[in-house]
Structure formats: C-alpha cells, structure tokens
Coordinates of C-alpha atoms in Angstrom, one line a residue:
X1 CA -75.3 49.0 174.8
X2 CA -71.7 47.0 175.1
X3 CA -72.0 46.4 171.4
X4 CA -72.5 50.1 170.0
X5 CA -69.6 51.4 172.8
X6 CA -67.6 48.6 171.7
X7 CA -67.2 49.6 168.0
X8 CA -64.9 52.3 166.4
X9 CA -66.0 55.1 164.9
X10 CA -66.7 54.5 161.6
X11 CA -63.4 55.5 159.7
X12 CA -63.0 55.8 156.0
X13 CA -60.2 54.5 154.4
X14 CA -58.1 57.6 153.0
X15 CA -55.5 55.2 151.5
X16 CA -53.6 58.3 150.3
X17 CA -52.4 59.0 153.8
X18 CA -49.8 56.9 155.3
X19 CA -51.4 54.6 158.4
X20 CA -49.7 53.0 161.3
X21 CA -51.1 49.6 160.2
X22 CA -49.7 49.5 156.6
X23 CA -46.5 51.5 157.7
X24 CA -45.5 48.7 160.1
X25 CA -46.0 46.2 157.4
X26 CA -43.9 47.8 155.2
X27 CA -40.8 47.5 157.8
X28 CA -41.7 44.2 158.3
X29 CA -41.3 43.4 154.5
X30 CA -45.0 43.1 153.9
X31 CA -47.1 43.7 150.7
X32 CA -50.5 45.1 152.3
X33 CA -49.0 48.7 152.0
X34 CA -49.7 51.6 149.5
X35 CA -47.4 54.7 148.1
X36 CA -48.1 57.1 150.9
X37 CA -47.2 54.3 153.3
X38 CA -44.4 53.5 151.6
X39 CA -43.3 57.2 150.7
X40 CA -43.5 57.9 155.0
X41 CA -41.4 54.2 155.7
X42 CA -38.7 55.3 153.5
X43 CA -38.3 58.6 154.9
X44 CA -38.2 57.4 158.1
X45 CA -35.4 55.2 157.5
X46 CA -33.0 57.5 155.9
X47 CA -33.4 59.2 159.6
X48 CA -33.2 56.1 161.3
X49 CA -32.2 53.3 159.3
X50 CA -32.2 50.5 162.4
X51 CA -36.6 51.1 162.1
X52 CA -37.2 48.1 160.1
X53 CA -34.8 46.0 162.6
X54 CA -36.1 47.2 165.0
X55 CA -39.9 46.4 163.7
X56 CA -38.5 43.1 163.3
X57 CA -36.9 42.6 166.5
X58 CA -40.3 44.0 168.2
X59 CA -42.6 40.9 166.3
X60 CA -39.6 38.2 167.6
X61 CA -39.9 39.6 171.1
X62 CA -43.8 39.0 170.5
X63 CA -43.1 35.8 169.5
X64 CA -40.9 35.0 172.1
X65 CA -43.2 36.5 174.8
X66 CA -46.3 34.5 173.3
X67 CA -44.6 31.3 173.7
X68 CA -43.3 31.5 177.4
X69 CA -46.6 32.8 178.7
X70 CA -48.4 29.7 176.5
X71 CA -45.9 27.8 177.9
X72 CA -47.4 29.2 181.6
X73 CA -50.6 28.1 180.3
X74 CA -51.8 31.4 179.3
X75 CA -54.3 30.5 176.8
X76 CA -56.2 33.6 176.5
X77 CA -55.0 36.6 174.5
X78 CA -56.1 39.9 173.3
X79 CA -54.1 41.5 171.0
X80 CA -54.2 44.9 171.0
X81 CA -53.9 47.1 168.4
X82 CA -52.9 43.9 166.3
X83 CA -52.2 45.4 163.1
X84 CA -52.0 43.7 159.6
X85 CA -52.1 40.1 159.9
X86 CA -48.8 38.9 159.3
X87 CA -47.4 35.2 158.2
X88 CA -47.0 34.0 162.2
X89 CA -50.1 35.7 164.3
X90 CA -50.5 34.9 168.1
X91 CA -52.8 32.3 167.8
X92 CA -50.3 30.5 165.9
X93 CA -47.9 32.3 168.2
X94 CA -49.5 30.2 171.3
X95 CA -50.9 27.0 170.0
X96 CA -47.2 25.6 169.0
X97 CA -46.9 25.7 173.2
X98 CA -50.5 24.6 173.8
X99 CA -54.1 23.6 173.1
X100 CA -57.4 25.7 173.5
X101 CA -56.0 28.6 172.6
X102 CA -58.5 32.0 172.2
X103 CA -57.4 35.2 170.9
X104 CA -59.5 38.5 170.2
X105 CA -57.7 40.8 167.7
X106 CA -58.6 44.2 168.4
X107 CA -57.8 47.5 165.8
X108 CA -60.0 50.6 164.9
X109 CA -58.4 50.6 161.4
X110 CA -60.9 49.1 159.0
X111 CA -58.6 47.7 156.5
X112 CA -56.7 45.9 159.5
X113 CA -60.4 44.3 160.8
X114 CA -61.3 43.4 157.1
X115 CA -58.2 41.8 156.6
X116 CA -57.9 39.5 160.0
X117 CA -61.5 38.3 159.1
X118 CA -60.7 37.1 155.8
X119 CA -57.2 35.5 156.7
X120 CA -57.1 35.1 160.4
X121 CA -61.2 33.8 161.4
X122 CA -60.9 30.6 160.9
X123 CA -62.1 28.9 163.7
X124 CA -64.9 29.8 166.9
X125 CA -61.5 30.5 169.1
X126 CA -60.8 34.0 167.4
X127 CA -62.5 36.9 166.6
X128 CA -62.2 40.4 165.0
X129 CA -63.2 43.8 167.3
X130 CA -62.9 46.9 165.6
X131 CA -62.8 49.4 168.7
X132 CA -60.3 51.9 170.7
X133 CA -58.0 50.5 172.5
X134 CA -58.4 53.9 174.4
X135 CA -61.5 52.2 175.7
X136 CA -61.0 49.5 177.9
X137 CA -64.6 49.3 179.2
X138 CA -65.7 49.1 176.1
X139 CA -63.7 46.4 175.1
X140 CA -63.7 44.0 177.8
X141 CA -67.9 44.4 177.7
X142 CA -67.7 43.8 173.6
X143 CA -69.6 40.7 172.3
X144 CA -66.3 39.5 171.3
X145 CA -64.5 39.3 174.7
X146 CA -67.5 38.4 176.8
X147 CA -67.4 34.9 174.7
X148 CA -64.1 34.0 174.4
X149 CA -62.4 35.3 177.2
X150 CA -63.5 34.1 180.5
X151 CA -62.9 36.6 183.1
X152 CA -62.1 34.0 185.8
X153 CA -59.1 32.6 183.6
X154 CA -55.7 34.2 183.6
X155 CA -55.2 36.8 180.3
X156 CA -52.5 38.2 178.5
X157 CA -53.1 41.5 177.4
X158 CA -50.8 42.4 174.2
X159 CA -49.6 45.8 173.3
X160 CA -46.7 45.2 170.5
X161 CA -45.2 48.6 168.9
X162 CA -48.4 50.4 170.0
X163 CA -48.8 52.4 173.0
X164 CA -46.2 55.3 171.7
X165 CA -49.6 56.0 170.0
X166 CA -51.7 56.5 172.7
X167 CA -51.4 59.0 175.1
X168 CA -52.9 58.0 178.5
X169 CA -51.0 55.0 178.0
X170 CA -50.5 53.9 181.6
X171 CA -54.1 54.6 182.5
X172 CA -55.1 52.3 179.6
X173 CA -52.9 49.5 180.6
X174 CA -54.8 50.0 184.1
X175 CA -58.0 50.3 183.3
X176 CA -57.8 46.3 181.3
X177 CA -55.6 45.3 184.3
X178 CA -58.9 45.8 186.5
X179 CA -60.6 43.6 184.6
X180 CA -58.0 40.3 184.6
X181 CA -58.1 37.5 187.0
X182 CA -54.7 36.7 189.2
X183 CA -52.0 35.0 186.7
X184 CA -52.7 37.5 184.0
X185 CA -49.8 39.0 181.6
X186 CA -48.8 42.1 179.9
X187 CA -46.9 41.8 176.9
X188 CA -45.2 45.3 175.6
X189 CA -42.6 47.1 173.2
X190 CA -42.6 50.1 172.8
X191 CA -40.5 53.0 171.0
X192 CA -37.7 54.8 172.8
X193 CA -35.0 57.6 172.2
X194 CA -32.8 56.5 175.0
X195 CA -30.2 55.2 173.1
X196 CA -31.0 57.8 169.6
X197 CA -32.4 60.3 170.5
X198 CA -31.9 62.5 167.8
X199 CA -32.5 60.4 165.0
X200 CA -35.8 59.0 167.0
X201 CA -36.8 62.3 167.3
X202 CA -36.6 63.2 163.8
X203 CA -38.3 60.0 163.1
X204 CA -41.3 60.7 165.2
X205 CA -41.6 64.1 163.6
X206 CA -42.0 63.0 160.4
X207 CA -44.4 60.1 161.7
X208 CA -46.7 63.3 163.3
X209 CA -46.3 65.7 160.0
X210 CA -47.4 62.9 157.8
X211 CA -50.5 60.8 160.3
X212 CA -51.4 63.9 162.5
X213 CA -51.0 60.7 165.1
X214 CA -49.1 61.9 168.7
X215 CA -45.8 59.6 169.0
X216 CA -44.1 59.8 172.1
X217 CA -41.1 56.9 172.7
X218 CA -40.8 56.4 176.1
X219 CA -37.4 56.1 178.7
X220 CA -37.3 53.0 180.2
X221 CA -38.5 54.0 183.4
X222 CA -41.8 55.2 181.7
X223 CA -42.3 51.9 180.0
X224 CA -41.8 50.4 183.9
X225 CA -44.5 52.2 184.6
X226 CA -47.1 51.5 182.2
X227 CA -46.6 48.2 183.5
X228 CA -48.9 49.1 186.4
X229 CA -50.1 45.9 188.7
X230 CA -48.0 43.5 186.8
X231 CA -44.7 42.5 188.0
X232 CA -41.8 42.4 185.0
X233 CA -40.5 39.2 184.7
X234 CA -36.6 38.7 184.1
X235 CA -34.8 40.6 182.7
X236 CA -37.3 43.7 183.0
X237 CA -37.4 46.1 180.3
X238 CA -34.9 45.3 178.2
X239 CA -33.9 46.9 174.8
X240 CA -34.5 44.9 172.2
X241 CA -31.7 44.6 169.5
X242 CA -32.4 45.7 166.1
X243 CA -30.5 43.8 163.1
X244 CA -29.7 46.0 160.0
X245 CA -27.3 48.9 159.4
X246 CA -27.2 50.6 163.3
X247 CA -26.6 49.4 166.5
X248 CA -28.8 51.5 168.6
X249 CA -31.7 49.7 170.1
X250 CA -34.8 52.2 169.6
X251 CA -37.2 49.9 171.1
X252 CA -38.0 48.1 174.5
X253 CA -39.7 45.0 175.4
X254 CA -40.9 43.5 178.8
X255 CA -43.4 41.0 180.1
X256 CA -45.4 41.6 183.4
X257 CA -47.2 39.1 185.6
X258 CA -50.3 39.7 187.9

C-alpha cells in the first residue's frame, strides 16, 4: 500500500549521536539541539568558520525563493527534507505573497516529524510525512500528498541544504520532476568546495566520521545538473554569500522552472 511505502523506517532516536537536523539548527542559532550536536557544529567551525553564515544565507535564499515563486502563484510546496521547524517556515514563507497556500513537510528523522506536528500543524493546509526523500514514488503516492497537492497544479519541490546528503541526487530530483504539472519549481542549495576546498573537505570529513552520513558538496556544474527538466531562472546557480568571519561562499543556490 502507498501508506506503508510512504513511511520511514522506524528510527530510534540515539540523541547521543550528532543528526543533520539538530546540527543545522545549531548554525542557525537554534535551541532544539543536544551535546553531540553541538560538540560536531563546533568542530566544524574551527575548520570552516563561514558554516553558520553560510546556514544562514542558505534559509534567506529559501526565503527569498519562497516568495518569488508565491509571487508566481505557486501555491503548492513540498518541503523536502525540512528539518527543525524554525521561527519563519515556508508556509509562512508563501502566504505573505499569497492565499491558499499548502505545504507537506517531509523528514525521516523522528524528532524533526514530532516537532513540525506540535508547532507547524495548525491548519488542514499542511501536513507532516515522515519518509525518504530517496523515494519519490513513495512520496508523491503518500496520503499526505495525494490530499493536498493536486497533481494538475503547478508545485514547487524544495531541497534547502539537503541533497549533499543523498547520493543519487539527480535521479531523485527526476524522479518528483515526473510527477509535476507544467509551471512547477525546484528550489535548491546545496554545499560546495569550489571556492574552499580544503577547509570544505575537512568539514565534510568530520561530518562522515561523526553521522556515518555520505556528504558530497557539489561544483557548480553538478548542482546545474540536478536541476534536470527545470530551467534555472536568473542568475542560475549562484553562490550564495555567507556573513561571518570568511568570505568564501561554500554554498550555492538556484531556482528551476518546468
């Protein structure tokens, strides 16, 4: 059934390991973060200090990406691999541009799914699906989707600071793309060690030693590609600018239309 392929494996929490979710928050300033999340985020900054900018710059570009497409009248989002909720999400993101707005939060962490239902589902326009974004059937075929997204409607697909997680990237990003009507969006940033390479690939190590996760930042012509059938809008992929102690961007950003 959709509904049993749709959910994540069950995963229990082993809060003292770091996790992607709770590491992010911390560089975002957050407080839904434990030691060994906090231990791995500190490390990683005496590497490459410009991380928390550049975690920062990542959620403005969300924010700014959010707004445009609404603006388009995109009012249909699925956020993948949403992460903690934070103090501005995309539903909020999208209903400051206009009305109607649905949004399905997807994660397979089960702290990230307990905490969007208690903070975030407050209203019949969103919803909570914990499941792999490495599954794209799956998820487009979950309960969740099939009743707030209507596949006739233009969609915008959100992958912010996730797919140097997940390798088969591009063939994810496809595989959703098949599934969107004409007008839909892709929304990405993702890591890259064009412009630091050293002191992103130091960061990534530790990242692997201490999650077992793969992290692979991408060049920008990589990150072109994972944006499959959807044409970049201007300017492309674009570095985007970290505030804080180093100049180096270590992160890019682009928006894709069907």
């Amino acid at each position: 059934m959709p509904m049993v392929r749709a959910r994540a494996p069950e995963t229990p929490l082993a809060l003292h390991r770091p996790g992607p979710a709770r590491v992010h928050d911390y560089l975002l300033g957050g407080k839904d973060n434990y030691a060994s999340d906090r231990d791995l985020a500190q490390r990683i900054l005496r590497v490459l200090p410009q991380a928390a900018g550049a975690a920062r710059a990542a959620r403005a570009f969300l924010a700014d990406s959010v707004a445009l497409l609404a603006g388009r009248g995109v009012r249909q989002f699925v956020d993948l691999g949403c992460g903690l909720p934070k103090a501005d999400n995309v539903h909020q993101m999208a209903a400051r541009r206009t009305g109607g707005t649905r949004v399905v939060y997807v994660d397979h962490d089960p702290l990230v799914i307990a905490h969007a239902r208690a903070l975030l589902i407050d209203g019949g326009n969103l919803a909570a699906l914990p499941a792999d974004i490495r599954d794209p059937g799956a998820i487009m075929d979950s309960p969740e989707v099939r009743r707030l997204i209507d596949p006739a409607e233009p969609v915008a697909l959100v992958f912010s600071s996730v797919l140097h997680f997940v390798p088969g990237a591009k063939d994810i990003v496809a595989g959703l793309a098949a599934a969107t009507a004409p007008g839909s969006a892709l929304v990405v940033s993702h890591a890259t060690a064009d412009f630091a390479p050293g002191a992103v690939g130091e960061a990534a190590r530790l990242y692997r030693e201490a999650t077992s996760l793969p992290v692979r930042p991408r060049g920008g012509a990589e990150v072109a590609r994972l944006l499959g059938p959807f044409r970049p809008l201007p300017p492309g992929v674009t570095p985007l600018a970290a505030d804080g102690p180093a100049s180096e961007p270590v992160m890019y950003g682009a928006v894709g239309i069907r």
